[in-house]
Amino acid sequence: MPDPAASPPTPPTPPVPLAALLADTRLGLRRIAGPPDDEAGTAGPIAVHWVHTSEMADPYPYLLGGELLLTAGVQLTDAHADMYAARVVEAGAAALGFGVTPVYDTVPAALVEACDRHGLPLLEVPPRTPFTAVARGVWRLMAEARHRELRRVTEAQQGLAAAAARPDPVPSVLRQLAVRLGGRAVLFAPDGTELHTTGRAPTPAARAALARLAGVVSPAPRAAPSGAAAARRPATAPASATDTADGGRLAAFALGGGQGLVLGVATEGREAGDHTITGVAVVLLSLLTAPHQGAPEAGRSAALVRLLLGATPEETAPLLGPGPWTVVHARGGGTPFAAGALAAALGSSLYESDGGAVRVLTDREVTPQPGWTLGVGGPAPAAELAAADTRAAHALRRAEATRADLVRHREAAAGTGLGGLFDPDEAAAHARARLAPLAGSPALVETLRAWLSLHGGWDRTAVALAVHRNTVRQRIARCAALLDADLDDADVRMELWFALRQV
């Protein structure tokens, strides 16, 4: 059963004003009871969201709200009319349409009185108009409204884009937004100051309310609140907020770019497409007000230029900054812009994508990111980024094999673990000798390394190397034959793992 306190679900198309349906002469509908639009209440003109036909004595359980309910009164009696109208209103229907054939020749007077009493618009559907024609008329008006909305949004997008290309882009975009919405557009500073305002001036009360609303979404703290006000302030500001004042609609949107700016909008009403148009303006203003390239980014760009011109990594390392730097390998995302979004989330503009894995270079702490599998190479100075890149690739393979969101490369500290008990040169010489039979086959070495690191798991190794599990089995069998080793022996596995760690 419908919940009278709940709002009806949002329809996929704009609702149709009841007045527009009555103005369609092809249908011949006539309002004979209920309040006119100018007396319908504060919600504005009566709107029809969909059409439903029912001959149930109590249609309440089958209504969602916002319907034009059509009936021929098959089970309607004069004694039942008041309860019927009350239940239709309780279900949230927009209006009731009564077909005068084939059951009744005229709309029952008891129903007309009941609809007047309960404030339910009652329409007379003439004999020549089948209910399907009424439904078709509503869908046609909805399609026309959607077309008008799309055309309005497209024209607004073009106007906003042209404004963004002007010499004074920020004021131009604000002016264009105010014109398209028929209201007021204000750019607020983090402290609540109006940096620029344009369009139709709101009432003093609405202006004050808009300034307060901007404070709700401002990402930058204003004057420190105290007492109850401090307790009410959320720890994290929302990205947008809406309100009403003096009969007008207010909205505030936090702009991106890290400047703490807020866009405020005040309009007399709301039309279909307003939210989309405002969203385009928010994106443009976020880009236009973002800070220009700072000194760190300029230095990194200079390092890239020098590398392209032939400088060595050691020569360009100082331009990247002191670091330490972390190399991240990642797989995931789902859009062409996902790599850039990941880099931004990791606090960096240094990234590249080959269509598969994404590599990011950052000097921030790396945390798991929704929708991504990350392999982290560990902090390293700029001169050792090549080795860190290799470690990040290994960490990503392990993350994919273990289905972890993030895996960090871990190395034993110098002088600790078994490696600290041996001379490094002697250990490396032993490792080269032990693995010499595999020296000509990097694929075998990498497969053995992954297989041992994953405790001999065939499926997880196949996932980590992106090969079939039978290929893993064949390669491991080949390794066992070339090394003349029993890979089921734990001591042999430990010896080989130690050797692989030295090469």
XYZ file of C-alpha atoms in Angstrom, residues 60-300:
241
model
C -5.873 3.209 -2.727
C -3.631 0.082 -2.578
C -2.853 0.377 -6.302
C -1.836 4.047 -6.483
C 1.661 5.488 -6.105
C 0.722 9.187 -6.078
C 0.555 11.802 -8.811
C -1.808 9.815 -11.062
C -4.724 10.924 -13.139
C -7.051 8.110 -12.041
C -9.634 7.140 -14.679
C -12.820 5.269 -13.810
C -16.267 4.600 -15.267
C -17.745 4.094 -11.772
C -18.561 0.395 -12.172
C -18.675 -0.110 -8.391
C -19.481 3.485 -7.400
C -22.685 4.350 -5.521
C -23.893 7.617 -4.013
C -23.349 6.216 -0.517
C -19.814 5.208 -1.440
C -18.798 8.455 -3.216
C -17.425 10.347 -0.208
C -15.248 7.465 0.975
C -14.038 6.871 -2.574
C -12.929 10.514 -3.046
C -11.264 10.546 0.381
C -9.259 7.401 -0.400
C -8.116 8.768 -3.771
C -6.906 11.966 -2.092
C -5.220 9.953 0.662
C -3.313 7.947 -1.971
C -1.950 11.188 -3.434
C -3.618 11.073 -6.845
C -3.428 14.311 -8.821
C -6.953 14.185 -10.231
C -9.893 11.904 -10.980
C -11.257 11.423 -14.496
C -14.816 10.028 -14.770
C -16.021 8.486 -18.024
C -19.731 9.088 -18.502
C -20.201 5.870 -20.463
C -21.065 3.018 -20.377
C -22.198 2.914 -16.713
C -23.385 6.495 -16.127
C -24.823 9.046 -18.532
C -23.627 11.918 -16.346
C -21.142 12.259 -13.527
C -22.956 11.402 -10.275
C -23.803 14.505 -8.262
C -22.667 12.768 -5.062
C -19.195 12.308 -6.534
C -19.037 15.948 -7.659
C -19.918 17.102 -4.139
C -17.411 14.685 -2.560
C -14.565 15.864 -4.799
C -15.366 19.505 -3.992
C -15.433 18.641 -0.315
C -12.037 16.857 -0.402
C -10.326 19.227 -2.850
C -9.893 16.575 -5.556
C -9.940 17.845 -9.177
C -12.648 15.930 -11.052
C -12.635 15.765 -14.850
C -15.522 14.687 -17.048
C -14.342 12.381 -19.846
C -16.840 12.617 -22.751
C -18.225 9.468 -24.429
C -16.185 10.066 -27.604
C -12.887 9.973 -25.686
C -11.631 6.507 -24.717
C -9.379 6.245 -21.677
C -6.494 5.159 -23.908
C -6.724 8.483 -25.731
C -6.344 10.325 -22.411
C -3.277 8.247 -21.572
C -1.842 8.873 -25.037
C -2.441 12.604 -24.606
C -0.507 12.620 -21.329
C 2.449 10.721 -22.843
C 2.498 13.085 -25.832
C 2.611 16.128 -23.578
C 5.386 14.487 -21.556
C 7.422 13.865 -24.718
C 6.979 17.476 -25.773
C 8.068 18.653 -22.320
C 11.158 16.431 -22.460
C 12.038 17.796 -25.878
C 11.707 21.367 -24.628
C 13.855 20.538 -21.618
C 16.623 18.980 -23.726
C 16.575 21.907 -26.134
C 16.746 24.380 -23.250
C 19.641 22.527 -21.615
C 21.554 22.298 -24.908
C 21.143 26.005 -25.596
C 22.215 26.833 -22.045
C 25.307 24.625 -22.321
C 26.312 26.389 -25.524
C 25.764 29.790 -23.928
C 27.785 28.886 -20.831
C 30.623 27.469 -22.933
C 30.740 30.649 -25.015
C 30.774 32.734 -21.839
C 33.684 30.706 -20.461
C 35.719 31.630 -23.559
C 35.319 35.386 -23.021
C 38.146 37.568 -21.633
C 36.227 37.858 -18.315
C 35.066 34.226 -18.055
C 33.906 34.027 -14.424
C 31.551 37.064 -14.499
C 30.373 36.016 -17.966
C 29.458 32.512 -16.827
C 27.613 33.914 -13.815
C 25.666 36.346 -16.021
C 24.768 33.609 -18.465
C 23.612 31.335 -15.646
C 21.426 34.073 -14.156
C 19.840 34.724 -17.559
C 19.175 31.035 -18.234
C 17.588 30.500 -14.819
C 15.828 33.854 -14.678
C 17.242 34.581 -11.224
C 20.332 35.584 -9.274
C 23.827 34.034 -9.400
C 26.397 34.849 -6.705
C 30.029 33.770 -6.254
C 30.876 33.650 -2.534
C 34.366 33.772 -1.038
C 35.227 31.265 1.728
C 34.427 33.912 4.348
C 30.986 34.576 2.861
C 31.863 37.752 0.971
C 30.022 38.222 -2.342
C 32.867 38.289 -4.890
C 30.529 38.768 -7.835
C 26.766 38.921 -8.158
C 24.521 39.295 -11.176
C 20.919 38.893 -12.271
C 17.569 39.697 -10.722
C 18.006 40.911 -7.131
C 16.218 38.743 -4.532
C 14.453 40.094 -1.474
C 16.656 41.036 1.512
C 15.425 37.954 3.381
C 16.239 35.671 0.442
C 19.675 37.262 0.042
C 20.473 36.685 3.709
C 19.199 33.107 3.502
C 21.355 32.444 0.443
C 24.444 33.707 2.287
C 23.677 31.367 5.193
C 23.153 28.476 2.772
C 26.547 29.169 1.197
C 28.078 28.824 4.643
C 26.605 25.338 4.940
C 28.458 24.006 1.872
C 31.632 26.110 2.149
C 34.583 23.701 2.450
C 36.626 26.363 4.238
C 35.855 27.198 7.895
C 34.485 30.646 8.636
C 34.553 32.447 11.940
C 34.692 29.796 14.630
C 31.180 29.085 15.900
C 30.510 28.494 19.531
C 27.893 26.890 21.735
C 24.930 25.219 20.076
C 25.936 26.543 16.646
C 29.242 24.725 16.886
C 27.502 21.503 17.839
C 25.203 21.737 14.822
C 27.954 22.376 12.275
C 28.776 19.150 10.390
C 32.341 17.877 10.436
C 32.320 17.568 6.644
C 30.456 20.134 4.578
C 28.041 18.822 1.910
C 28.717 19.559 -1.756
C 25.334 21.284 -2.210
C 22.316 22.464 -0.272
C 18.859 23.888 -1.055
C 16.331 26.033 0.790
C 13.356 28.351 0.222
C 12.801 31.949 1.291
C 10.057 34.463 0.475
C 8.535 31.997 -1.980
C 11.779 31.644 -3.935
C 14.134 28.696 -4.327
C 17.740 28.859 -3.157
C 20.681 26.562 -3.897
C 24.385 26.604 -3.040
C 27.179 24.515 -4.579
C 30.781 24.138 -3.414
C 33.212 24.679 -6.297
C 36.182 22.413 -6.875
C 39.740 23.616 -7.172
C 40.529 23.908 -3.479
C 39.752 27.633 -3.234
C 36.737 27.301 -0.924
C 34.459 29.203 -3.325
C 30.686 28.672 -3.408
C 28.115 29.313 -6.142
C 24.763 30.593 -4.870
C 21.607 30.640 -7.001
C 18.237 32.257 -6.211
C 15.228 31.767 -8.513
C 11.496 32.404 -8.232
C 10.617 28.842 -9.213
C 12.099 25.675 -10.633
C 11.892 24.457 -14.212
C 12.889 21.136 -15.722
C 16.575 21.237 -16.602
C 17.569 23.862 -14.009
C 19.694 21.387 -12.047
C 21.535 20.226 -15.172
C 22.226 23.793 -16.308
C 23.518 24.742 -12.861
C 25.703 21.621 -12.816
C 27.396 22.708 -16.035
C 28.047 26.139 -14.534
C 29.522 24.556 -11.388
C 31.998 22.536 -13.468
C 33.013 25.540 -15.574
C 33.439 27.817 -12.574
C 35.446 25.141 -10.744
C 37.847 24.959 -13.693
C 38.009 28.722 -14.170
C 38.708 29.461 -10.502
C 41.236 26.647 -9.951
C 44.741 27.884 -9.067
C 47.320 28.145 -11.816
C 50.344 25.873 -11.923
C 52.457 26.450 -8.813
C 56.191 26.158 -8.315
C 56.238 22.393 -7.530
C 54.225 21.545 -10.655
C 56.380 23.880 -12.747
C 59.524 22.130 -11.505
C 58.108 18.721 -12.389
